[in-house]
Tab-separated table of C-alpha atoms in Angstrom:
chain	number	residue	atom	x	y	z
J	7	MET	CA	-9.422	-2.235	-20.747
J	8	GLU	CA	-9.462	-5.714	-18.588
J	9	ARG	CA	-6.007	-6.833	-20.029
J	10	LEU	CA	-2.681	-9.143	-18.926
J	11	ASN	CA	-0.154	-6.939	-16.679
J	12	LYS	CA	2.602	-9.565	-15.869
J	13	LEU	CA	2.476	-12.553	-16.882
J	14	ILE	CA	4.330	-15.087	-16.313
J	15	LYS	CA	4.510	-17.529	-19.052
J	16	CYS	CA	3.441	-16.343	-21.655
J	17	GLY	CA	3.892	-12.931	-21.710
J	18	LEU	CA	7.637	-12.420	-20.031
J	19	ALA	CA	9.200	-10.875	-23.103
J	20	ALA	CA	6.670	-8.927	-23.237
J	21	VAL	CA	7.253	-7.217	-20.461
J	22	LEU	CA	10.776	-7.017	-21.123
J	23	ALA	CA	10.553	-5.316	-24.500
J	24	ALA	CA	8.247	-2.446	-22.300
J	25	GLY	CA	11.290	-2.075	-21.089
J	26	MET	CA	14.097	-2.249	-23.416
J	27	GLY	CA	12.166	0.418	-25.315
J	28	ALA	CA	12.557	2.418	-22.501
J	29	LEU	CA	16.343	2.059	-22.773
J	30	SER	CA	16.965	2.591	-26.435
J	31	SER	CA	15.687	6.287	-26.755
J	32	ILE	CA	19.172	6.857	-24.250
J	33	PHE	CA	21.186	4.142	-24.998
J	34	PRO	CA	20.292	1.804	-28.808
J	35	VAL	CA	20.041	-1.611	-28.199
J	36	GLN	CA	22.074	-4.442	-30.565
J	37	ARG	CA	19.228	-6.461	-32.183
J	38	THR	CA	20.288	-10.450	-33.053
J	39	TYR	CA	19.779	-11.098	-36.391
J	40	ALA	CA	17.184	-13.754	-34.773
J	41	GLN	CA	15.651	-10.704	-33.249
J	42	THR	CA	14.808	-8.723	-37.036
J	43	THR	CA	13.769	-12.799	-38.570
J	44	THR	CA	11.449	-12.678	-35.359
J	45	ALA	CA	9.509	-9.552	-36.532
J	46	THR	CA	10.108	-8.653	-40.248
J	47	THR	CA	8.266	-12.178	-39.913
J	48	PHE	CA	6.226	-11.383	-38.005
J	49	ILE	CA	5.314	-7.801	-39.735
J	50	ASP	CA	5.091	-9.913	-43.207
J	51	LYS	CA	2.488	-12.498	-41.569
J	52	TYR	CA	-0.050	-10.326	-40.047
J	53	LYS	CA	0.538	-7.240	-41.946
J	54	SER	CA	-2.179	-7.669	-44.190
J	55	ASP	CA	-5.245	-8.415	-41.031
J	56	VAL	CA	-3.329	-5.303	-39.479
J	57	LYS	CA	-4.139	-3.054	-41.995
J	58	LYS	CA	-7.888	-4.634	-42.397
J	59	ALA	CA	-8.711	-4.594	-38.457
J	60	SER	CA	-7.176	-1.140	-38.387
J	61	SER	CA	-8.651	0.687	-41.290
J	62	LYS	CA	-12.141	-0.681	-40.185
J	63	TYR	CA	-11.720	1.166	-36.508
J	64	ASN	CA	-9.773	4.389	-38.840
J	65	LEU	CA	-6.800	3.772	-36.729
J	66	TYR	CA	-2.772	3.517	-37.555
J	67	GLY	CA	-1.318	0.268	-38.165
J	68	SER	CA	1.174	1.276	-37.227
J	69	VAL	CA	0.392	0.947	-34.396
J	70	MET	CA	-1.221	-1.812	-33.686
J	71	MET	CA	1.112	-3.819	-35.278
J	72	ALA	CA	3.666	-2.411	-33.044
J	73	GLN	CA	1.037	-2.778	-30.274
J	74	ALA	CA	0.203	-6.745	-30.865
J	75	ALA	CA	4.353	-7.215	-31.574
J	76	LEU	CA	5.195	-5.928	-28.218
J	77	GLU	CA	1.919	-7.472	-26.362
J	78	SER	CA	2.972	-10.931	-27.841
J	79	SER	CA	7.019	-11.469	-28.182
J	80	TRP	CA	6.551	-10.820	-31.595
J	81	GLY	CA	3.513	-13.501	-31.080
J	82	GLN	CA	6.043	-16.012	-29.195
J	83	SER	CA	3.917	-15.361	-26.071
J	84	GLN	CA	2.114	-18.287	-25.159
J	85	LEU	CA	-1.599	-16.654	-24.851
J	86	THR	CA	-0.321	-15.897	-29.089
J	87	THR	CA	0.546	-19.453	-30.070
J	88	GLN	CA	-3.028	-21.221	-27.587
J	89	ALA	CA	-4.544	-18.449	-27.951
J	90	ASN	CA	-5.069	-15.882	-30.736
J	91	ASN	CA	-5.252	-12.960	-28.772
J	92	PHE	CA	-2.004	-10.178	-29.613
J	93	PHE	CA	-3.089	-8.040	-26.643
J	94	GLY	CA	-3.364	-10.089	-23.185
J	95	ILE	CA	-7.223	-9.313	-23.071
J	96	LYS	CA	-8.715	-11.371	-20.423
J	97	GLY	CA	-12.347	-11.716	-20.804
J	98	ALA	CA	-14.394	-14.588	-22.949
J	99	TYR	CA	-15.047	-13.914	-27.012
J	100	ASN	CA	-17.694	-15.554	-28.620
J	101	GLY	CA	-17.472	-17.424	-24.870
J	102	GLN	CA	-14.027	-18.954	-26.021
J	103	SER	CA	-11.130	-18.211	-22.746
J	104	VAL	CA	-8.468	-19.807	-21.335
J	105	SER	CA	-6.773	-19.273	-17.629
J	106	MET	CA	-2.997	-18.752	-17.465
J	107	SER	CA	-0.968	-17.605	-14.580
J	108	THR	CA	-0.001	-14.950	-14.386
J	109	VAL	CA	0.873	-12.120	-11.622
J	110	GLU	CA	-1.341	-8.981	-10.639
J	111	TYR	CA	-1.443	-6.471	-7.507
J	112	ASN	CA	-5.032	-6.596	-5.291
J	113	SER	CA	-6.901	-4.363	-3.753
J	114	ASN	CA	-4.447	-3.928	-1.260
J	115	GLY	CA	-1.791	-3.129	-4.708
J	116	GLN	CA	0.143	-6.635	-2.664
J	117	MET	CA	1.746	-9.055	-6.024
J	118	VAL	CA	0.067	-11.518	-6.513
J	119	ASN	CA	0.107	-15.275	-7.793
J	120	THR	CA	-2.762	-16.038	-9.939
J	121	THR	CA	-5.398	-16.821	-12.494
J	122	ALA	CA	-6.653	-16.017	-14.508
J	123	ASN	CA	-9.226	-15.934	-18.289
J	124	PHE	CA	-8.033	-14.429	-21.564
J	125	LYS	CA	-9.874	-14.040	-24.220
J	126	LYS	CA	-9.221	-17.022	-27.445
J	127	TYR	CA	-9.743	-15.590	-30.849
J	128	PRO	CA	-11.177	-18.692	-33.832
J	129	THR	CA	-8.402	-16.138	-35.835
J	130	ALA	CA	-5.717	-13.249	-35.127
J	131	TYR	CA	-7.299	-10.775	-37.465
J	132	SER	CA	-9.996	-11.270	-34.927
J	133	SER	CA	-8.065	-10.554	-32.103
J	134	PHE	CA	-6.671	-7.069	-34.743
J	135	ALA	CA	-10.767	-6.393	-34.442
J	136	ASP	CA	-11.786	-7.181	-31.323
J	137	ASN	CA	-8.186	-4.456	-30.482
J	138	GLY	CA	-9.565	-1.999	-33.355
J	139	ALA	CA	-13.446	-1.420	-31.696
J	140	THR	CA	-12.045	-1.405	-28.121
J	141	LEU	CA	-10.111	1.051	-29.234
J	142	ARG	CA	-12.548	2.476	-31.281
J	143	ASN	CA	-16.031	1.799	-28.532
J	144	GLY	CA	-13.593	3.189	-25.448
J	145	THR	CA	-15.075	2.538	-22.039
J	146	SER	CA	-18.093	1.214	-20.428
J	147	TRP	CA	-18.189	4.996	-18.493
J	148	ASP	CA	-16.028	7.108	-22.221
J	149	PRO	CA	-16.932	5.796	-24.534
J	150	LYS	CA	-14.451	8.688	-26.022
J	151	TYR	CA	-11.520	7.618	-23.105
J	152	TYR	CA	-8.711	6.246	-26.472
J	153	SER	CA	-10.324	9.086	-29.331
J	154	GLY	CA	-6.793	10.252	-28.918
J	155	SER	CA	-5.050	7.212	-30.619
J	156	TRP	CA	-7.478	7.968	-32.866
J	157	LYS	CA	-6.422	8.835	-36.761
J	158	GLU	CA	-9.476	12.042	-36.984
J	159	ASN	CA	-7.950	13.092	-33.833
J	160	ALA	CA	-3.655	12.369	-33.613
J	161	GLU	CA	-1.623	13.952	-36.423
J	162	ASN	CA	1.433	10.851	-36.263
J	163	TYR	CA	1.199	7.256	-34.624
J	164	ALA	CA	3.478	8.716	-32.424
J	165	ALA	CA	0.327	11.455	-31.507
J	166	ALA	CA	-1.726	8.050	-31.460
J	167	ALA	CA	1.219	5.863	-29.452
J	168	ASN	CA	1.276	9.021	-26.735
J	169	ALA	CA	-2.792	9.084	-26.093
J	170	LEU	CA	-2.264	5.627	-24.967
J	171	THR	CA	0.584	6.120	-22.332
J	172	GLY	CA	-1.905	5.748	-18.638
J	173	LYS	CA	-4.829	5.032	-20.245
J	174	TYR	CA	-4.558	1.337	-22.161
J	175	ALA	CA	-1.435	0.027	-20.731
J	176	THR	CA	-0.027	1.054	-16.896
J	177	ALA	CA	3.643	1.495	-18.747
J	178	PRO	CA	4.798	5.319	-18.358
J	179	ASN	CA	6.950	4.690	-21.127
J	180	TYR	CA	4.411	3.136	-23.167
J	181	GLY	CA	4.373	6.051	-25.814
J	182	THR	CA	7.656	5.276	-26.458
J	183	SER	CA	8.154	2.001	-26.923
J	184	LEU	CA	5.676	1.726	-29.100
J	185	ILE	CA	7.655	4.212	-30.741
J	186	ASN	CA	10.997	2.472	-30.886
J	187	LEU	CA	8.933	-0.240	-32.341
J	188	ILE	CA	7.346	2.371	-35.170
J	189	GLN	CA	10.901	3.154	-36.771
J	190	THR	CA	12.864	0.099	-36.238
J	191	TYR	CA	10.870	-1.677	-37.730
J	192	GLY	CA	9.710	1.028	-40.000
J	193	LEU	CA	6.518	0.841	-39.623
J	194	ASP	CA	4.998	3.928	-40.361
J	195	GLN	CA	6.206	3.058	-44.063
J	196	VAL	CA	5.024	-0.493	-44.172
J	197	PHE	CA	1.262	0.855	-44.375
J	198	GLY	CA	1.976	4.089	-46.231
J	199	GLU	CA	1.507	6.462	-42.607
J	200	ALA	CA	3.519	9.850	-42.751
J	201	SER	CA	6.471	10.237	-41.366
J	202	ALA	CA	6.468	11.956	-37.698
J	203	THR	CA	9.279	13.774	-37.630
J	204	SER	CA	8.951	14.994	-34.049
J	205	SER	CA	7.524	11.619	-33.424
J	206	SER	CA	11.630	11.865	-30.306
J	207	ALA	CA	10.237	14.854	-28.654
J	208	ALA	CA	6.612	13.819	-28.562
J	209	SER	CA	7.323	11.146	-26.470
J	210	SER	CA	9.546	12.326	-24.467
J	211	SER	CA	6.789	14.679	-24.043
J	212	SER	CA	4.301	12.365	-23.397
J	213	SER	CA	6.537	10.227	-20.908
J	214	SER	CA	6.768	13.243	-18.384
J	215	THR	CA	3.825	14.037	-18.455
J	216	SER	CA	1.710	10.582	-18.428
J	217	SER	CA	3.007	11.310	-14.102
J	218	THR	CA	3.356	13.115	-11.113
J	219	SER	CA	6.820	12.003	-11.065
J	220	SER	CA	9.147	11.775	-13.323
J	221	SER	CA	10.829	8.602	-12.200
J	222	SER	CA	9.960	5.559	-14.129
J	223	ASN	CA	9.051	3.360	-10.962
J	224	THR	CA	5.586	5.569	-11.491
J	225	THR	CA	2.627	4.515	-13.059
J	226	SER	CA	-0.495	5.458	-14.314
J	227	THR	CA	-2.991	2.362	-12.592
J	228	ALA	CA	-6.358	3.325	-13.821
J	229	THR	CA	-7.097	0.780	-16.638
J	230	SER	CA	-9.825	-1.251	-16.477
J	231	ALA	CA	-13.613	0.286	-16.502
J	232	SER	CA	-14.728	-1.502	-12.987
J	233	PRO	CA	-17.113	0.877	-11.658
J	234	LEU	CA	-14.592	2.849	-8.554
J	235	ALA	CA	-14.180	1.897	-5.164
J	236	THR	CA	-16.611	3.518	-2.052
J	237	VAL	CA	-13.926	4.503	0.122
J	238	LYS	CA	-15.233	5.758	3.710
J	239	TYR	CA	-12.753	8.098	4.838
J	240	TYR	CA	-11.370	9.281	9.082
J	241	HIS	CA	-9.724	12.082	8.191
J	242	SER	CA	-7.899	12.971	11.934
J	243	SER	CA	-5.108	15.819	13.664
J	244	GLY	CA	-2.458	14.832	11.303
J	245	SER	CA	-0.080	14.112	14.347
J	246	ASP	CA	-0.303	10.625	14.145
J	247	GLN	CA	2.521	8.415	14.095
J	248	ALA	CA	3.788	4.832	11.972
J	249	THR	CA	6.606	3.479	11.566
J	250	LEU	CA	6.906	1.353	7.854
J	251	SER	CA	6.250	-2.782	8.795
J	252	GLY	CA	9.217	-5.280	7.486
J	253	LYS	CA	7.407	-6.068	4.783
J	254	TYR	CA	6.599	-2.433	3.357
J	255	LYS	CA	8.636	-3.793	-0.226
J	256	LYS	CA	5.598	-5.481	-0.876
J	257	TYR	CA	3.232	-3.138	-1.455
J	258	TYR	CA	2.772	0.314	-4.088
J	259	VAL	CA	2.313	4.169	-2.590
J	260	TYR	CA	-0.767	5.249	-4.580
J	261	ASN	CA	-1.047	8.938	-5.022
J	262	HIS	CA	-5.222	7.738	-4.124
J	263	ILE	CA	-6.392	4.543	-2.491
J	264	LYS	CA	-6.083	2.197	-5.019
J	265	GLY	CA	-9.687	1.388	-7.176
J	266	ALA	CA	-10.859	4.786	-6.321
J	267	SER	CA	-10.002	6.537	-8.772
J	268	ARG	CA	-9.338	6.995	-12.290
J	269	SER	CA	-6.509	9.250	-12.842
J	270	GLU	CA	-5.096	6.591	-9.884
J	271	LYS	CA	-1.301	6.082	-10.150
J	272	LYS	CA	1.167	3.711	-8.115
J	273	TYR	CA	4.685	4.743	-7.350
J	274	THR	CA	8.001	2.109	-6.210
J	275	TRP	CA	9.165	3.262	-2.719
J	276	GLN	CA	12.676	3.596	-4.133
J	277	SER	CA	11.809	5.794	-6.417
J	278	LEU	CA	10.048	8.027	-3.883
J	279	GLY	CA	13.891	7.596	-1.933
J	280	VAL	CA	13.222	5.233	0.812
J	281	LYS	CA	15.489	2.250	1.073
J	282	LYS	CA	14.140	0.788	4.574
J	283	PRO	CA	11.258	1.480	7.111
J	284	VAL	CA	11.572	4.759	8.483
J	285	SER	CA	8.940	6.751	10.247
J	286	VAL	CA	6.147	8.918	8.447
J	287	TYR	CA	3.356	11.298	9.870
J	288	LEU	CA	-0.695	9.660	8.637
J	289	ASP	CA	-3.937	12.230	8.716
J	290	MET	CA	-6.712	10.262	7.531
J	291	ARG	CA	-7.424	6.284	7.270
J	292	GLY	CA	-9.602	4.893	4.223
J	293	VAL	CA	-12.122	1.473	4.435
J	294	LYS	CA	-13.290	0.552	1.084
J	295	GLN	CA	-17.004	-0.460	1.198
J	296	GLY	CA	-17.153	-4.110	1.120
J	297	THR	CA	-13.936	-4.187	3.053
J	298	SER	CA	-12.508	-4.785	6.970
J	299	GLY	CA	-9.205	-3.720	5.920
J	300	SER	CA	-7.658	0.253	6.656
J	301	TRP	CA	-5.767	2.841	4.393
J	302	TYR	CA	-3.485	4.957	5.686
J	303	ARG	CA	-2.811	8.644	4.137
J	304	LEU	CA	1.037	9.361	4.557
J	305	ARG	CA	3.581	12.394	4.364
J	306	PHE	CA	7.437	11.522	4.658
J	307	TYR	CA	7.859	15.354	6.980
J	308	GLN	CA	6.563	16.858	10.034
J	309	ASN	CA	5.077	19.624	7.429
J	310	THR	CA	1.681	19.153	7.051
J	311	LYS	CA	1.549	20.908	2.982
J	312	ALA	CA	4.359	17.625	2.692
J	313	LYS	CA	3.038	15.320	-0.786
J	314	LYS	CA	0.994	12.964	0.642
J	315	PHE	CA	0.723	9.304	-0.604
J	316	TRP	CA	-2.259	5.519	-0.019
J	317	VAL	CA	-0.721	2.892	1.424
J	318	TYR	CA	-2.063	-0.464	2.493
J	319	SER	CA	-1.917	-0.471	6.231
J	320	SER	CA	0.162	-3.882	6.071
J	321	ALA	CA	2.410	-1.146	4.913
J	322	LEU	CA	3.119	-0.015	8.105
J	323	LYS	CA	3.793	-0.324	11.799
J	324	PHE	CA	1.687	1.119	15.092
J	325	ALA	CA	4.031	1.511	18.451
J	326	PRO	CA	1.671	-1.369	20.936
J	327	THR	CA	-0.632	-0.424	22.782
J	328	TYR	CA	-2.054	-1.964	25.221
J	329	TYR	CA	-5.521	-0.605	28.132
J	330	GLY	CA	-6.369	-1.378	31.147
J	331	THR	CA	-9.546	-0.207	33.160
J	332	THR	CA	-9.556	2.056	36.204
J	333	SER	CA	-10.800	3.995	38.028
J	334	GLY	CA	-9.491	7.620	40.339
J	335	ARG	CA	-9.055	11.347	39.579
J	336	LEU	CA	-6.041	13.069	38.091
J	337	THR	CA	-4.698	16.226	37.916
J	338	PRO	CA	-4.185	17.536	34.820
J	339	ASN	CA	-1.058	20.103	33.949
J	340	LEU	CA	-3.139	23.063	33.166
J	341	LYS	CA	0.440	24.321	31.679
J	342	SER	CA	0.904	22.195	29.938
J	343	ASN	CA	1.073	22.625	25.768
J	344	GLN	CA	-0.546	18.920	24.624
J	345	ALA	CA	-2.782	18.052	23.189
J	346	ILE	CA	-6.318	15.398	24.833
J	347	TYR	CA	-7.085	13.007	21.634
J	348	ASN	CA	-10.461	10.919	21.260
J	349	HIS	CA	-7.970	7.844	21.162
J	350	VAL	CA	-3.792	7.222	21.461
J	351	SER	CA	-2.259	8.861	19.469
J	352	GLY	CA	-0.158	6.267	17.097
J	353	THR	CA	-3.160	3.893	17.011
J	354	PRO	CA	-4.666	2.970	13.534
J	355	GLN	CA	-7.888	4.439	14.344
J	356	LEU	CA	-6.272	7.578	14.348
J	357	SER	CA	-6.907	10.538	16.463
J	358	LYS	CA	-8.986	13.906	17.064
J	359	THR	CA	-7.902	17.338	18.997
J	360	VAL	CA	-10.934	17.049	21.621
J	361	THR	CA	-9.519	20.316	23.313
J	362	LYS	CA	-5.974	20.863	24.664
J	363	VAL	CA	-3.969	20.605	28.163
J	364	LYS	CA	-4.596	24.280	29.190
J	365	ALA	CA	-7.895	24.660	28.302
J	366	LEU	CA	-9.268	22.490	31.185
J	367	LYS	CA	-10.314	24.282	34.286
J	368	ALA	CA	-8.892	23.850	37.062
J	369	THR	CA	-10.754	21.699	40.392
J	370	LYS	CA	-9.957	20.565	43.709
J	371	THR	CA	-10.510	17.233	42.977
J	372	GLY	CA	-9.924	16.689	39.203
J	373	TYR	CA	-10.960	14.850	36.346
J	374	SER	CA	-12.166	11.411	36.257
J	375	VAL	CA	-10.643	9.219	34.583
J	376	ASP	CA	-11.938	5.042	33.945
J	377	LYS	CA	-9.673	3.963	31.565
J	378	THR	CA	-5.521	3.595	30.831
J	379	ALA	CA	-3.263	2.920	27.780
J	380	LEU	CA	0.411	1.966	28.019
J	381	GLN	CA	1.957	2.284	24.733
J	382	SER	CA	5.192	1.333	23.013
J	383	SER	CA	8.331	3.428	22.328
J	384	LYS	CA	12.087	3.102	22.550
J	385	SER	CA	12.658	6.114	25.387
J	386	GLY	CA	9.469	2.934	27.033
J	387	PRO	CA	5.870	2.590	27.587
J	388	ILE	CA	4.362	6.026	27.199
J	389	LEU	CA	1.194	6.348	29.707
J	390	TRP	CA	-2.582	7.710	28.726
J	391	TYR	CA	-5.083	7.576	30.628
J	392	ARG	CA	-9.420	8.148	28.696
J	393	VAL	CA	-10.966	11.533	30.930
J	394	ALA	CA	-14.557	12.810	31.325
J	395	LEU	CA	-14.555	16.294	30.117
J	396	GLY	CA	-18.276	16.598	30.622
J	397	LYS	CA	-20.647	15.264	28.553
J	398	LYS	CA	-17.087	13.940	26.277
J	399	LYS	CA	-14.233	12.109	27.213
J	400	GLY	CA	-10.300	12.248	26.434
J	401	TRP	CA	-6.718	10.438	26.255
J	402	ILE	CA	-3.905	12.417	27.926
J	403	LYS	CA	-0.893	11.920	28.014
J	404	GLY	CA	0.562	11.346	31.904
J	405	ALA	CA	3.702	13.520	31.350
J	406	ALA	CA	0.284	15.982	31.040
J	407	VAL	CA	-0.582	14.606	34.995
J	408	THR	CA	0.506	16.096	37.983
J	409	SER	CA	-1.034	12.758	39.976
J	410	TYR	CA	-2.436	10.437	39.430
J	411	PRO	CA	-4.875	7.201	40.191
J	412	ALA	CA	-2.906	4.926	41.353
J	413	SER	CA	0.887	4.651	41.768
J	414	VAL	CA	0.570	1.557	38.921
J	415	ALA	CA	-0.863	1.922	35.757
J	416	ILE	CA	-2.166	-1.103	34.494
J	417	ALA	CA	-3.314	-2.353	30.961
J	418	ASN	CA	-4.585	-5.498	30.063
J	419	ALA	CA	-1.760	-7.645	27.530
J	420	ASN	CA	-1.369	-11.234	26.037
J	421	LEU	CA	2.064	-11.665	25.702
J	422	THR	CA	5.037	-14.555	25.549
J	423	LYS	CA	8.099	-14.023	27.753
J	424	VAL	CA	10.674	-15.363	29.189
J	425	ILE	CA	13.117	-16.188	32.151
J	426	VAL	CA	16.434	-14.882	31.339
J	427	LYS	CA	19.902	-15.305	32.819
J	428	GLY	CA	21.052	-13.841	36.320
J	429	THR	CA	18.005	-13.421	38.269
J	430	ASP	CA	18.105	-16.928	40.046
J	431	SER	CA	17.069	-13.312	42.609
J	432	ALA	CA	14.517	-12.228	41.583
J	433	LEU	CA	11.646	-11.054	43.765
J	434	LEU	CA	7.724	-12.644	43.168
J	435	PHE	CA	4.581	-10.257	44.332
J	436	ASP	CA	1.031	-10.523	44.667
J	437	GLN	CA	-0.133	-7.159	44.949
J	438	ALA	CA	-3.646	-5.324	45.586
J	439	VAL	CA	-5.738	-4.222	42.300
J	440	LYS	CA	-6.924	-1.127	43.940
J	441	THR	CA	-4.564	0.365	45.045
J	442	GLY	CA	-1.637	-0.598	43.041
J	443	ASN	CA	0.911	-1.210	45.648
J	444	MET	CA	3.393	-4.550	45.206
J	445	GLN	CA	3.882	-7.962	48.817
J	446	LYS	CA	6.781	-8.949	48.468
J	447	HIS	CA	6.293	-12.862	47.891
J	448	TYR	CA	8.912	-14.644	47.741
J	449	LYS	CA	12.088	-15.613	45.740
J	450	LEU	CA	12.553	-16.933	41.664
J	451	ALA	CA	14.631	-19.277	42.684
J	452	GLN	CA	12.454	-20.684	45.028
J	453	THR	CA	9.382	-21.846	42.680
J	454	SER	CA	9.373	-24.147	39.280
J	455	LEU	CA	10.489	-20.796	37.552
J	456	LYS	CA	14.277	-21.511	35.373
J	457	VAL	CA	16.363	-19.650	33.126
J	458	GLY	CA	14.202	-20.109	29.560
J	459	THR	CA	11.302	-20.991	30.893
J	460	LYS	CA	8.523	-19.488	28.832
J	461	VAL	CA	5.504	-18.062	31.085
J	462	VAL	CA	2.310	-15.509	29.916
J	463	ALA	CA	1.958	-11.963	31.095
J	464	ASP	CA	-1.187	-11.222	31.487
J	465	LYS	CA	-0.851	-7.509	32.368
J	466	ILE	CA	2.081	-4.240	32.540
J	467	GLY	CA	2.005	-2.768	34.803
J	468	PHE	CA	3.904	0.417	35.089
J	469	LYS	CA	5.103	2.497	37.924
J	470	ILE	CA	4.871	5.871	37.753
J	471	GLN	CA	7.610	7.397	40.357
J	472	ASP	CA	11.034	5.210	38.854
J	473	HIS	CA	9.116	4.157	35.546
J	474	SER	CA	9.810	0.559	36.270
J	475	ILE	CA	8.044	-2.005	33.388
J	476	TRP	CA	6.780	-5.298	35.390
J	477	TYR	CA	4.007	-8.349	33.873
J	478	ARG	CA	1.898	-10.408	36.701
J	479	ILE	CA	2.933	-14.111	34.468
J	480	THR	CA	1.119	-17.242	35.762
J	481	ILE	CA	3.815	-19.717	37.390
J	482	PRO	CA	2.963	-22.556	33.963
J	483	GLY	CA	1.091	-26.213	36.039
J	484	THR	CA	-1.189	-23.743	37.748
J	485	HIS	CA	-3.332	-20.733	38.570
J	486	ASN	CA	-0.759	-18.892	40.234
J	487	LYS	CA	-0.621	-15.904	38.723
J	488	TYR	CA	2.294	-13.169	40.421
J	489	TRP	CA	3.893	-10.245	39.042
J	490	ILE	CA	8.000	-9.358	38.539
J	491	SER	CA	9.983	-6.973	37.199
J	492	SER	CA	10.450	-6.527	33.609
J	493	LYS	CA	14.437	-7.184	33.954
J	494	SER	CA	13.585	-10.784	34.621
J	495	LEU	CA	12.038	-10.965	31.498
J	496	SER	CA	12.310	-10.701	27.855
């Protein structure tokens, strides 16, 4: 069922009520006279309509009344007062709807403000009856989706309420909240239903089994009858790493790619013990049909048997990697235990192992290369070369190479840099592209460059001998390009 997740203007009280219900099972909630009066008025006003609708569909009237109270904030929500919509149900009723602001989560699991249409009913009874019809008729893909709430299948109201957890609503304490309302206001007696002597125990059991995590921050989200997303998956070796991005908290973590499974559950980072950006391991990428963004399956430990979760790409930050075209040949260290990958490891494509370096055969001329890459890391650039391996090609780390195609590895870039203090005596160089040898030109102080001058770097150079980093910059206002040490730039 499509329903209101978090309605800013008219459902905030209902959301708070759901949280209060969970707390009341631990700490007794002291309700004010005004709260009790509002509840009593609501019950007296609508009990006849609820009894009629629940009897028609053989449902528990206490559960329907508790749902209406919780979802509509005892009839005071804007959606209820303007549209007789007591359950936050989206869509149109006999062509009638109202548009309201709401906070929801998009297909990438990011919280966004949006506007949605909600059913507008001519009477309160029509809202209760529509809710009853929904629970009785289920979804387009499963007519018995809510069958656990039917009287013939639920021995008491507690069982019916718990059967709605993770199905009708996403909150893992949804059944608990309904049961608390029923018990607090004696709704089972209002509708002449048998008491559920073990309702508290049943509530606790359902709450713990409806989620794969014991945390209240774990939520089942598979409530919509919309078709599941089609996903194309790309497996990797599982050794790729990334870090959580600065905006990772804006995204949820899932047990499946969002929208791709009926058993989808979402988690907050806090519930997983993550309080700051950390490094994670990735072993799979998924792209939903009709979208361009990627989802990644991650784990927090190197052990491949560690629990895995899915996140959208924006929650991750990959190490900046710069590529360049090169030529020549290299000699691999055949004693190295490192792998050769189809992609540079730790990039958004993720990587698969092509072969092991030690599995290569020794040759007099080495292996030809056609591309190079420089990948940022805390300890300095990581050098990669793409080598020809018969009909295949693969990326090998410079650390697993004994002889190189050139003394300087060069990659393309597009970076803005700034000249820093204390570099007046720095030297600018030109270079011979084929050999990578840098030739002295003149001092920085002899140019128009000054401290604080912004320059654009279109190439990065990595000297094999001393591991120094160089940038090729353009002198502002000219077409002159020169190489300068990274020490002169910020």
